[in-house]
Amino acid sequence: MDITSINFETLLSVHVEPLLSAVASPLGILAANALLLTGFGFTVFSFLKHMHPSKDESIELLKQAREKESRILAAAQDESARMIKEAAQNASHIVSNAEVIVRNAEQDMKAALSSQLQKEEQKLAGISDEIMAAYRLTLESAKKEYDKTAESAARGIADGAHDAIKEFQAFFTEKTVQYQSVVDQHIKEWHAEARKEIHDYKREAMKKIDDGIYQIVLSVAKQVLGKTISMEEHQALIVRALDEAKKEGFFGL
Amino acid sequence: MNQLSPERITAILGTIRTAEDAGLMLDAVKKLAEELFRAKESVPVERLLSSLPQRMSYALLQVLSQPEIKESRQATNTFLVSLHEAIKNMEILKIEIAIQPTGETIDRIAAWVGRELGSQIILDVQRDASLLGGARLIFRGRYKEISLPQFIDEAGAREKEAILRQINKPVA
């Protein structure tokens, strides 16, 4: 392979650009440059190794090679700068596009959301109407059921009350009879007790009267005896008192 | 000096029936003692004892006329001191009765006391008409009433049923 026929642009387009396009970042660019230089060194080394020119030719070739190398390097540098600039522009563009896309996406999202909300609201409104309708139906049904139940309950209560009144009347009659019996018994007992109390009271009163009369009799007897007994009888009573006192040990002699 | 018989003192005390009697006897004893040692002519003993009831003066003269007393001033004095002391030692029985205490009543009471309780007791007899009969006795600080109302109450209690029957007997 002749070194002069080597098309560096082709080389770059084949080996480097895919890499550069893969990595459109400053780090990628630096890596691309490193690869480029490596590839170039490798080519020169292969060329020098397979070719054995003369000294002058070698010098000339070397000189040409150096010039070409310089041109290639300059071109590579320009290309690199251009690629970097382009990558930056692309990046800037991408960023701008991304912002636009984000904005558009937000707007789309909002619009979609708004639309969805509207739909949901409509749906909910529909559901609400259905629920209200169902509720009204249920309410009416419940009301009817309630009225029916209430009527039935009222009828039951009325029937129950009627029965209860009858039972109560029977109970009341029975209890009245019982109570009347108890009252009659109590009245009889009370009468007997009252009669006994009256009897006792009468007996007590009679006893008090008797005692009173008895005391009056004794008092009269004392007064009468005290005034009517003779001196001899008085003396006899005194001696009797002395006798009794002695008998009772009053003198202690 | 001859020993004075206690019975002679007792005999004199037996004539003292009341507190008043005791007072009179003490006065007489005092006069006798005063007269005993008088230097001037002595007053006859009978005159000195004229204030005493006869029974008391008689009992006293009986002792004083005894030769061993009459002939010895010392014996007479000893007798008078002993009598004075014996009178002072007599106990008083206070009796309240419903009637005015006459001599006869007091004699009867005194006779009972002398017979039943001895001669060492003198009477203090008072009247309380509320008793109606019987006596209220006070002796050695103790008190007892045995009166007509009590007699009637006792009799009434015994005969109460009969009395009440009589009271409640329907009038014919």
Short mmCIF file of N, CA, C and O in Angstrom, two decimals, chain A residues 92-206:
data_model
loop_
_atom_site.label_atom_id
_atom_site.label_comp_id
_atom_site.label_asym_id
_atom_site.label_seq_id
_atom_site.Cartn_x
_atom_site.Cartn_y
_atom_site.Cartn_z
N SER A 92 -26.08 22.63 21.33
CA SER A 92 -26.94 23.78 21.65
C SER A 92 -28.30 23.62 21.00
O SER A 92 -29.35 23.87 21.63
N HIS A 93 -28.25 23.16 19.80
CA HIS A 93 -29.49 22.96 19.07
C HIS A 93 -30.36 21.89 19.75
O HIS A 93 -31.58 22.06 19.91
N ILE A 94 -29.64 20.83 20.13
CA ILE A 94 -30.37 19.73 20.80
C ILE A 94 -31.02 20.23 22.08
O ILE A 94 -32.17 19.94 22.37
N VAL A 95 -30.19 21.03 22.78
CA VAL A 95 -30.74 21.56 24.05
C VAL A 95 -31.95 22.42 23.78
O VAL A 95 -32.99 22.31 24.46
N SER A 96 -31.80 23.29 22.73
CA SER A 96 -32.94 24.17 22.40
C SER A 96 -34.13 23.34 22.00
O SER A 96 -35.27 23.59 22.45
N ASN A 97 -33.83 22.34 21.17
CA ASN A 97 -34.94 21.48 20.76
C ASN A 97 -35.57 20.77 21.95
O ASN A 97 -36.79 20.61 22.02
N ALA A 98 -34.66 20.35 22.83
CA ALA A 98 -35.19 19.64 24.03
C ALA A 98 -36.10 20.54 24.83
O ALA A 98 -37.17 20.12 25.30
N GLU A 99 -35.70 21.80 24.98
CA GLU A 99 -36.54 22.72 25.75
C GLU A 99 -37.89 22.90 25.08
O GLU A 99 -38.95 22.91 25.72
N VAL A 100 -37.80 23.06 23.75
CA VAL A 100 -39.04 23.22 22.98
C VAL A 100 -39.91 21.98 23.16
O VAL A 100 -41.13 22.08 23.40
N ILE A 101 -39.19 20.84 23.04
CA ILE A 101 -39.95 19.58 23.17
C ILE A 101 -40.59 19.49 24.55
O ILE A 101 -41.76 19.14 24.68
N VAL A 102 -39.77 19.88 25.54
CA VAL A 102 -40.33 19.82 26.92
C VAL A 102 -41.53 20.74 27.05
O VAL A 102 -42.56 20.37 27.60
N ARG A 103 -41.36 21.96 26.53
CA ARG A 103 -42.48 22.91 26.60
C ARG A 103 -43.69 22.36 25.88
O ARG A 103 -44.82 22.40 26.39
N ASN A 104 -43.42 21.86 24.66
CA ASN A 104 -44.54 21.30 23.90
C ASN A 104 -45.17 20.12 24.64
O ASN A 104 -46.39 19.98 24.68
N ALA A 105 -44.25 19.32 25.21
CA ALA A 105 -44.77 18.15 25.94
C ALA A 105 -45.62 18.58 27.11
O ALA A 105 -46.68 18.00 27.38
N GLU A 106 -45.14 19.64 27.79
CA GLU A 106 -45.93 20.14 28.94
C GLU A 106 -47.28 20.61 28.48
O GLU A 106 -48.32 20.33 29.09
N GLN A 107 -47.23 21.40 27.37
CA GLN A 107 -48.51 21.91 26.86
C GLN A 107 -49.41 20.78 26.45
O GLN A 107 -50.62 20.78 26.77
N ASP A 108 -48.80 19.81 25.78
CA ASP A 108 -49.62 18.66 25.34
C ASP A 108 -50.20 17.93 26.55
O ASP A 108 -51.36 17.54 26.58
N MET A 109 -49.30 17.80 27.53
CA MET A 109 -49.74 17.09 28.75
C MET A 109 -50.88 17.83 29.42
O MET A 109 -51.87 17.23 29.85
N LYS A 110 -50.69 19.15 29.49
CA LYS A 110 -51.76 19.95 30.12
C LYS A 110 -53.05 19.83 29.35
O LYS A 110 -54.14 19.67 29.93
N ALA A 111 -52.89 19.94 28.05
CA ALA A 111 -54.09 19.85 27.21
C ALA A 111 -54.75 18.51 27.37
O ALA A 111 -55.97 18.41 27.55
N ALA A 112 -53.89 17.47 27.36
CA ALA A 112 -54.45 16.11 27.49
C ALA A 112 -55.11 15.95 28.85
O ALA A 112 -56.19 15.37 28.98
N LEU A 113 -54.40 16.48 29.84
CA LEU A 113 -54.94 16.36 31.20
C LEU A 113 -56.26 17.07 31.33
O LEU A 113 -57.24 16.58 31.92
N SER A 114 -56.27 18.31 30.75
CA SER A 114 -57.48 19.11 30.81
C SER A 114 -58.62 18.38 30.11
O SER A 114 -59.74 18.30 30.63
N SER A 115 -58.28 17.83 28.96
CA SER A 115 -59.29 17.10 28.20
C SER A 115 -59.79 15.91 28.98
O SER A 115 -60.98 15.64 29.07
N GLN A 116 -58.80 15.22 29.60
CA GLN A 116 -59.16 14.03 30.37
C GLN A 116 -60.05 14.41 31.56
O GLN A 116 -61.02 13.72 31.89
N LEU A 117 -59.64 15.53 32.16
CA LEU A 117 -60.43 15.99 33.31
C LEU A 117 -61.86 16.32 32.90
O LEU A 117 -62.82 15.98 33.59
N GLN A 118 -61.92 16.98 31.76
CA GLN A 118 -63.26 17.33 31.25
C GLN A 118 -64.09 16.08 31.04
O GLN A 118 -65.25 16.01 31.45
N LYS A 119 -63.39 15.12 30.43
CA LYS A 119 -64.10 13.86 30.16
C LYS A 119 -64.54 13.21 31.47
O LYS A 119 -65.68 12.73 31.60
N GLU A 120 -63.59 13.23 32.42
CA GLU A 120 -63.91 12.60 33.71
C GLU A 120 -65.05 13.33 34.40
O GLU A 120 -65.92 12.71 35.01
N GLU A 121 -64.98 14.67 34.27
CA GLU A 121 -66.06 15.45 34.90
C GLU A 121 -67.40 15.09 34.29
O GLU A 121 -68.40 14.90 35.00
N GLN A 122 -67.38 15.03 32.97
CA GLN A 122 -68.62 14.67 32.28
C GLN A 122 -69.09 13.28 32.69
O GLN A 122 -70.26 13.06 32.97
N LYS A 123 -68.06 12.41 32.78
CA LYS A 123 -68.37 11.05 33.16
C LYS A 123 -68.97 11.02 34.58
O LYS A 123 -69.99 10.39 34.87
N LEU A 124 -68.24 11.77 35.46
CA LEU A 124 -68.71 11.82 36.84
C LEU A 124 -70.10 12.42 36.94
O LEU A 124 -70.94 11.98 37.74
N ALA A 125 -70.29 13.48 36.11
CA ALA A 125 -71.62 14.12 36.12
C ALA A 125 -72.67 13.11 35.72
O ALA A 125 -73.74 13.02 36.34
N GLY A 126 -72.29 12.33 34.73
CA GLY A 126 -73.22 11.29 34.28
C GLY A 126 -73.47 10.29 35.39
O GLY A 126 -74.61 9.92 35.69
N ILE A 127 -72.32 9.89 36.02
CA ILE A 127 -72.45 8.91 37.11
C ILE A 127 -73.28 9.49 38.24
O ILE A 127 -74.14 8.84 38.83
N SER A 128 -73.02 10.77 38.57
CA SER A 128 -73.74 11.43 39.65
C SER A 128 -75.23 11.44 39.37
O SER A 128 -76.04 11.17 40.25
N ASP A 129 -75.55 11.78 38.09
CA ASP A 129 -76.97 11.77 37.73
C ASP A 129 -77.56 10.39 37.92
O ASP A 129 -78.67 10.24 38.46
N GLU A 130 -76.77 9.41 37.50
CA GLU A 130 -77.26 8.02 37.65
C GLU A 130 -77.46 7.69 39.13
O GLU A 130 -78.46 7.09 39.54
N ILE A 131 -76.41 8.10 39.89
CA ILE A 131 -76.50 7.81 41.34
C ILE A 131 -77.71 8.50 41.95
O ILE A 131 -78.45 7.94 42.75
N MET A 132 -77.90 9.78 41.57
CA MET A 132 -79.03 10.54 42.11
C MET A 132 -80.33 9.87 41.74
O MET A 132 -81.25 9.75 42.59
N ALA A 133 -80.37 9.44 40.48
CA ALA A 133 -81.60 8.77 40.04
C ALA A 133 -81.82 7.50 40.85
O ALA A 133 -82.93 7.25 41.35
N ALA A 134 -80.69 6.75 41.00
CA ALA A 134 -80.80 5.51 41.78
C ALA A 134 -81.18 5.82 43.22
O ALA A 134 -81.98 5.13 43.85
N TYR A 135 -80.56 6.90 43.73
CA TYR A 135 -80.84 7.28 45.12
C TYR A 135 -82.30 7.65 45.29
O TYR A 135 -82.96 7.24 46.26
N ARG A 136 -82.81 8.43 44.28
CA ARG A 136 -84.22 8.82 44.36
C ARG A 136 -85.12 7.59 44.35
O ARG A 136 -86.08 7.50 45.13
N LEU A 137 -84.73 6.70 43.47
CA LEU A 137 -85.52 5.46 43.39
C LEU A 137 -85.49 4.72 44.73
O LEU A 137 -86.52 4.27 45.25
N THR A 138 -84.25 4.60 45.22
CA THR A 138 -84.08 3.89 46.50
C THR A 138 -84.87 4.58 47.61
O THR A 138 -85.52 3.96 48.45
N LEU A 139 -84.77 5.94 47.58
CA LEU A 139 -85.47 6.73 48.60
C LEU A 139 -86.97 6.50 48.54
O LEU A 139 -87.63 6.28 49.57
N GLU A 140 -87.46 6.57 47.32
CA GLU A 140 -88.90 6.37 47.15
C GLU A 140 -89.31 4.97 47.61
O GLU A 140 -90.32 4.80 48.32
N SER A 141 -88.45 4.03 47.21
CA SER A 141 -88.74 2.65 47.60
C SER A 141 -88.71 2.51 49.12
O SER A 141 -89.59 1.90 49.73
N ALA A 142 -87.65 3.13 49.68
CA ALA A 142 -87.52 3.06 51.14
C ALA A 142 -88.69 3.72 51.83
O ALA A 142 -89.21 3.25 52.84
N LYS A 143 -89.10 4.87 51.25
CA LYS A 143 -90.23 5.59 51.84
C LYS A 143 -91.49 4.74 51.81
O LYS A 143 -92.22 4.64 52.82
N LYS A 144 -91.67 4.13 50.66
CA LYS A 144 -92.85 3.26 50.53
C LYS A 144 -92.78 2.13 51.56
O LYS A 144 -93.75 1.82 52.24
N GLU A 145 -91.56 1.55 51.62
CA GLU A 145 -91.38 0.44 52.57
C GLU A 145 -91.61 0.91 54.00
O GLU A 145 -92.24 0.22 54.82
N TYR A 146 -91.06 2.10 54.25
CA TYR A 146 -91.20 2.67 55.61
C TYR A 146 -92.66 2.91 55.93
O TYR A 146 -93.14 2.56 57.03
N ASP A 147 -93.37 3.53 54.94
CA ASP A 147 -94.80 3.79 55.16
C ASP A 147 -95.54 2.50 55.44
O ASP A 147 -96.39 2.42 56.34
N LYS A 148 -95.16 1.50 54.64
CA LYS A 148 -95.83 0.21 54.81
C LYS A 148 -95.54 -0.36 56.21
O LYS A 148 -96.45 -0.80 56.92
N THR A 149 -94.25 -0.30 56.52
CA THR A 149 -93.85 -0.83 57.84
C THR A 149 -94.50 -0.05 58.97
O THR A 149 -94.98 -0.62 59.96
N ALA A 150 -94.49 1.28 58.80
CA ALA A 150 -95.07 2.14 59.85
C ALA A 150 -96.55 1.84 60.02
O ALA A 150 -97.06 1.74 61.15
N GLU A 151 -97.20 1.68 58.88
CA GLU A 151 -98.63 1.39 58.93
C GLU A 151 -98.87 0.05 59.62
O GLU A 151 -99.74 -0.07 60.49
N SER A 152 -98.01 -0.92 59.20
CA SER A 152 -98.11 -2.24 59.81
C SER A 152 -97.84 -2.17 61.31
O SER A 152 -98.55 -2.76 62.12
N ALA A 153 -96.76 -1.41 61.63
CA ALA A 153 -96.40 -1.27 63.06
C ALA A 153 -97.51 -0.59 63.84
O ALA A 153 -97.86 -1.01 64.94
N ALA A 154 -98.06 0.47 63.22
CA ALA A 154 -99.15 1.20 63.89
C ALA A 154 -100.33 0.27 64.12
O ALA A 154 -100.94 0.28 65.20
N ARG A 155 -100.62 -0.53 63.05
CA ARG A 155 -101.72 -1.49 63.21
C ARG A 155 -101.41 -2.48 64.33
O ARG A 155 -102.25 -2.77 65.18
N GLY A 156 -100.10 -2.93 64.31
CA GLY A 156 -99.67 -3.88 65.35
C GLY A 156 -99.77 -3.26 66.74
O GLY A 156 -100.25 -3.89 67.68
N ILE A 157 -99.30 -2.01 66.80
CA ILE A 157 -99.34 -1.32 68.10
C ILE A 157 -100.78 -1.15 68.56
O ILE A 157 -101.11 -1.37 69.73
N ALA A 158 -101.61 -0.74 67.60
CA ALA A 158 -103.02 -0.54 67.96
C ALA A 158 -103.64 -1.84 68.45
O ALA A 158 -104.32 -1.88 69.48
N ASP A 159 -103.33 -2.92 67.68
CA ASP A 159 -103.86 -4.22 68.11
C ASP A 159 -103.30 -4.60 69.47
O ASP A 159 -104.03 -5.05 70.37
N GLY A 160 -101.94 -4.37 69.59
CA GLY A 160 -101.27 -4.70 70.86
C GLY A 160 -101.84 -3.88 72.00
O GLY A 160 -102.07 -4.39 73.10
N ALA A 161 -102.03 -2.61 71.71
CA ALA A 161 -102.57 -1.71 72.75
C ALA A 161 -103.95 -2.17 73.17
O ALA A 161 -104.30 -2.17 74.37
N HIS A 162 -104.72 -2.52 72.18
CA HIS A 162 -106.07 -3.00 72.49
C HIS A 162 -106.02 -4.23 73.39
O HIS A 162 -106.71 -4.29 74.42
N ASP A 163 -105.12 -5.15 72.99
CA ASP A 163 -104.95 -6.35 73.82
C ASP A 163 -104.44 -5.99 75.20
O ASP A 163 -104.90 -6.54 76.22
N ALA A 164 -103.44 -5.06 75.17
CA ALA A 164 -102.86 -4.67 76.46
C ALA A 164 -103.90 -4.03 77.36
O ALA A 164 -103.93 -4.26 78.57
N ILE A 165 -104.77 -3.20 76.73
CA ILE A 165 -105.82 -2.56 77.52
C ILE A 165 -106.76 -3.61 78.11
O ILE A 165 -107.13 -3.54 79.29
N LYS A 166 -107.07 -4.59 77.27
CA LYS A 166 -107.93 -5.67 77.78
C LYS A 166 -107.26 -6.39 78.94
O LYS A 166 -107.87 -6.65 79.98
N GLU A 167 -105.95 -6.71 78.71
CA GLU A 167 -105.20 -7.40 79.78
C GLU A 167 -105.15 -6.54 81.03
O GLU A 167 -105.31 -7.03 82.14
N PHE A 168 -104.89 -5.24 80.77
CA PHE A 168 -104.78 -4.35 81.92
C PHE A 168 -106.11 -4.26 82.68
O PHE A 168 -106.15 -4.24 83.91
N GLN A 169 -107.20 -4.22 81.87
CA GLN A 169 -108.52 -4.16 82.51
C GLN A 169 -108.75 -5.41 83.37
O GLN A 169 -109.21 -5.32 84.52
N ALA A 170 -108.33 -6.54 82.79
CA ALA A 170 -108.49 -7.79 83.54
C ALA A 170 -107.62 -7.78 84.78
O ALA A 170 -108.06 -8.12 85.89
N PHE A 171 -106.39 -7.34 84.54
CA PHE A 171 -105.44 -7.26 85.67
C PHE A 171 -105.96 -6.31 86.75
O PHE A 171 -105.95 -6.60 87.95
N PHE A 172 -106.43 -5.15 86.24
CA PHE A 172 -106.92 -4.12 87.17
C PHE A 172 -108.12 -4.64 87.97
O PHE A 172 -108.22 -4.44 89.19
N THR A 173 -109.00 -5.32 87.25
CA THR A 173 -110.18 -5.86 87.93
C THR A 173 -109.77 -6.88 88.99
O THR A 173 -110.24 -6.84 90.13
N GLU A 174 -108.82 -7.75 88.57
CA GLU A 174 -108.36 -8.78 89.51
C GLU A 174 -107.70 -8.14 90.73
O GLU A 174 -108.00 -8.50 91.88
N LYS A 175 -106.83 -7.17 90.44
CA LYS A 175 -106.11 -6.52 91.53
C LYS A 175 -107.07 -5.72 92.41
O LYS A 175 -106.88 -5.64 93.63
N THR A 176 -108.05 -5.11 91.77
CA THR A 176 -109.03 -4.34 92.55
C THR A 176 -109.77 -5.25 93.52
O THR A 176 -109.97 -4.92 94.69
N VAL A 177 -110.11 -6.40 92.98
CA VAL A 177 -110.81 -7.37 93.84
C VAL A 177 -109.90 -7.81 94.98
O VAL A 177 -110.31 -7.84 96.14
N GLN A 178 -108.65 -8.11 94.58
CA GLN A 178 -107.68 -8.53 95.62
C GLN A 178 -107.49 -7.42 96.65
O GLN A 178 -107.50 -7.66 97.85
N TYR A 179 -107.29 -6.20 96.10
CA TYR A 179 -107.04 -5.07 96.99
C TYR A 179 -108.24 -4.84 97.91
O TYR A 179 -108.10 -4.58 99.10
N GLN A 180 -109.42 -4.96 97.28
CA GLN A 180 -110.64 -4.77 98.07
C GLN A 180 -110.70 -5.80 99.20
O GLN A 180 -111.05 -5.48 100.34
N SER A 181 -110.28 -7.02 98.83
CA SER A 181 -110.27 -8.08 99.83
C SER A 181 -109.29 -7.76 100.95
O SER A 181 -109.60 -7.90 102.13
N VAL A 182 -108.09 -7.30 100.50
CA VAL A 182 -107.06 -6.95 101.50
C VAL A 182 -107.54 -5.80 102.36
O VAL A 182 -107.39 -5.80 103.60
N VAL A 183 -108.15 -4.81 101.68
CA VAL A 183 -108.65 -3.64 102.43
C VAL A 183 -109.72 -4.07 103.42
O VAL A 183 -109.73 -3.64 104.59
N ASP A 184 -110.61 -4.93 102.93
CA ASP A 184 -111.67 -5.42 103.83
C ASP A 184 -111.05 -6.11 105.04
O ASP A 184 -111.48 -5.89 106.17
N GLN A 185 -110.03 -6.93 104.72
CA GLN A 185 -109.37 -7.66 105.82
C GLN A 185 -108.72 -6.68 106.80
O GLN A 185 -108.84 -6.81 108.02
N HIS A 186 -108.04 -5.66 106.19
CA HIS A 186 -107.38 -4.67 107.04
C HIS A 186 -108.40 -3.90 107.87
O HIS A 186 -108.16 -3.61 109.04
N ILE A 187 -109.53 -3.58 107.21
CA ILE A 187 -110.56 -2.84 107.95
C ILE A 187 -111.09 -3.69 109.10
O ILE A 187 -111.26 -3.21 110.23
N LYS A 188 -111.26 -4.99 108.81
CA LYS A 188 -111.72 -5.88 109.89
C LYS A 188 -110.71 -5.92 111.02
O LYS A 188 -111.06 -5.81 112.20
N GLU A 189 -109.42 -6.08 110.60
CA GLU A 189 -108.38 -6.13 111.62
C GLU A 189 -108.32 -4.81 112.38
O GLU A 189 -108.15 -4.79 113.61
N TRP A 190 -108.43 -3.73 111.60
CA TRP A 190 -108.37 -2.41 112.23
C TRP A 190 -109.54 -2.23 113.20
O TRP A 190 -109.37 -1.69 114.31
N HIS A 191 -110.70 -2.70 112.78
CA HIS A 191 -111.86 -2.62 113.67
C HIS A 191 -111.63 -3.40 114.94
O HIS A 191 -111.90 -2.90 116.05
N ALA A 192 -111.08 -4.62 114.73
CA ALA A 192 -110.83 -5.46 115.91
C ALA A 192 -109.81 -4.79 116.82
O ALA A 192 -109.98 -4.74 118.05
N GLU A 193 -108.76 -4.25 116.17
CA GLU A 193 -107.72 -3.59 116.95
C GLU A 193 -108.27 -2.35 117.66
O GLU A 193 -107.97 -2.10 118.83
N ALA A 194 -109.06 -1.59 116.87
CA ALA A 194 -109.66 -0.38 117.46
C ALA A 194 -110.56 -0.74 118.63
O ALA A 194 -110.54 -0.08 119.68
N ARG A 195 -111.34 -1.80 118.41
CA ARG A 195 -112.22 -2.24 119.51
C ARG A 195 -111.39 -2.62 120.75
O ARG A 195 -111.73 -2.27 121.87
N LYS A 196 -110.28 -3.34 120.44
CA LYS A 196 -109.41 -3.77 121.56
C LYS A 196 -108.81 -2.54 122.26
O LYS A 196 -108.77 -2.46 123.49
N GLU A 197 -108.33 -1.59 121.41
CA GLU A 197 -107.74 -0.39 122.00
C GLU A 197 -108.76 0.39 122.83
O GLU A 197 -108.45 0.89 123.91
N ILE A 198 -109.97 0.49 122.24
CA ILE A 198 -111.02 1.20 122.98
C ILE A 198 -111.31 0.48 124.30
O ILE A 198 -111.44 1.11 125.36
N HIS A 199 -111.35 -0.84 124.18
CA HIS A 199 -111.62 -1.63 125.38
C HIS A 199 -110.52 -1.43 126.42
O HIS A 199 -110.79 -1.20 127.61
N ASP A 200 -109.26 -1.52 125.91
CA ASP A 200 -108.13 -1.32 126.83
C ASP A 200 -108.16 0.07 127.44
O ASP A 200 -107.92 0.24 128.64
N TYR A 201 -108.42 1.04 126.54
CA TYR A 201 -108.45 2.43 127.02
C TYR A 201 -109.55 2.61 128.06
O TYR A 201 -109.36 3.25 129.10
N LYS A 202 -110.70 2.00 127.76
CA LYS A 202 -111.82 2.10 128.68
C LYS A 202 -111.46 1.45 130.03
O LYS A 202 -111.72 2.03 131.09
N ARG A 203 -110.83 0.28 129.88
CA ARG A 203 -110.46 -0.43 131.11
C ARG A 203 -109.44 0.40 131.91
O ARG A 203 -109.55 0.52 133.14
N GLU A 204 -108.48 0.97 131.15
CA GLU A 204 -107.47 1.80 131.81
C GLU A 204 -108.11 3.02 132.47
O GLU A 204 -107.76 3.40 133.60
N ALA A 205 -109.02 3.62 131.70
CA ALA A 205 -109.71 4.80 132.24
C ALA A 205 -110.52 4.43 133.48
O ALA A 205 -110.50 5.18 134.49
N MET A 206 -111.19 3.30 133.39
CA MET A 206 -111.97 2.85 134.55
C MET A 206 -111.05 2.60 135.75
O MET A 206 -111.40 2.92 136.89
#
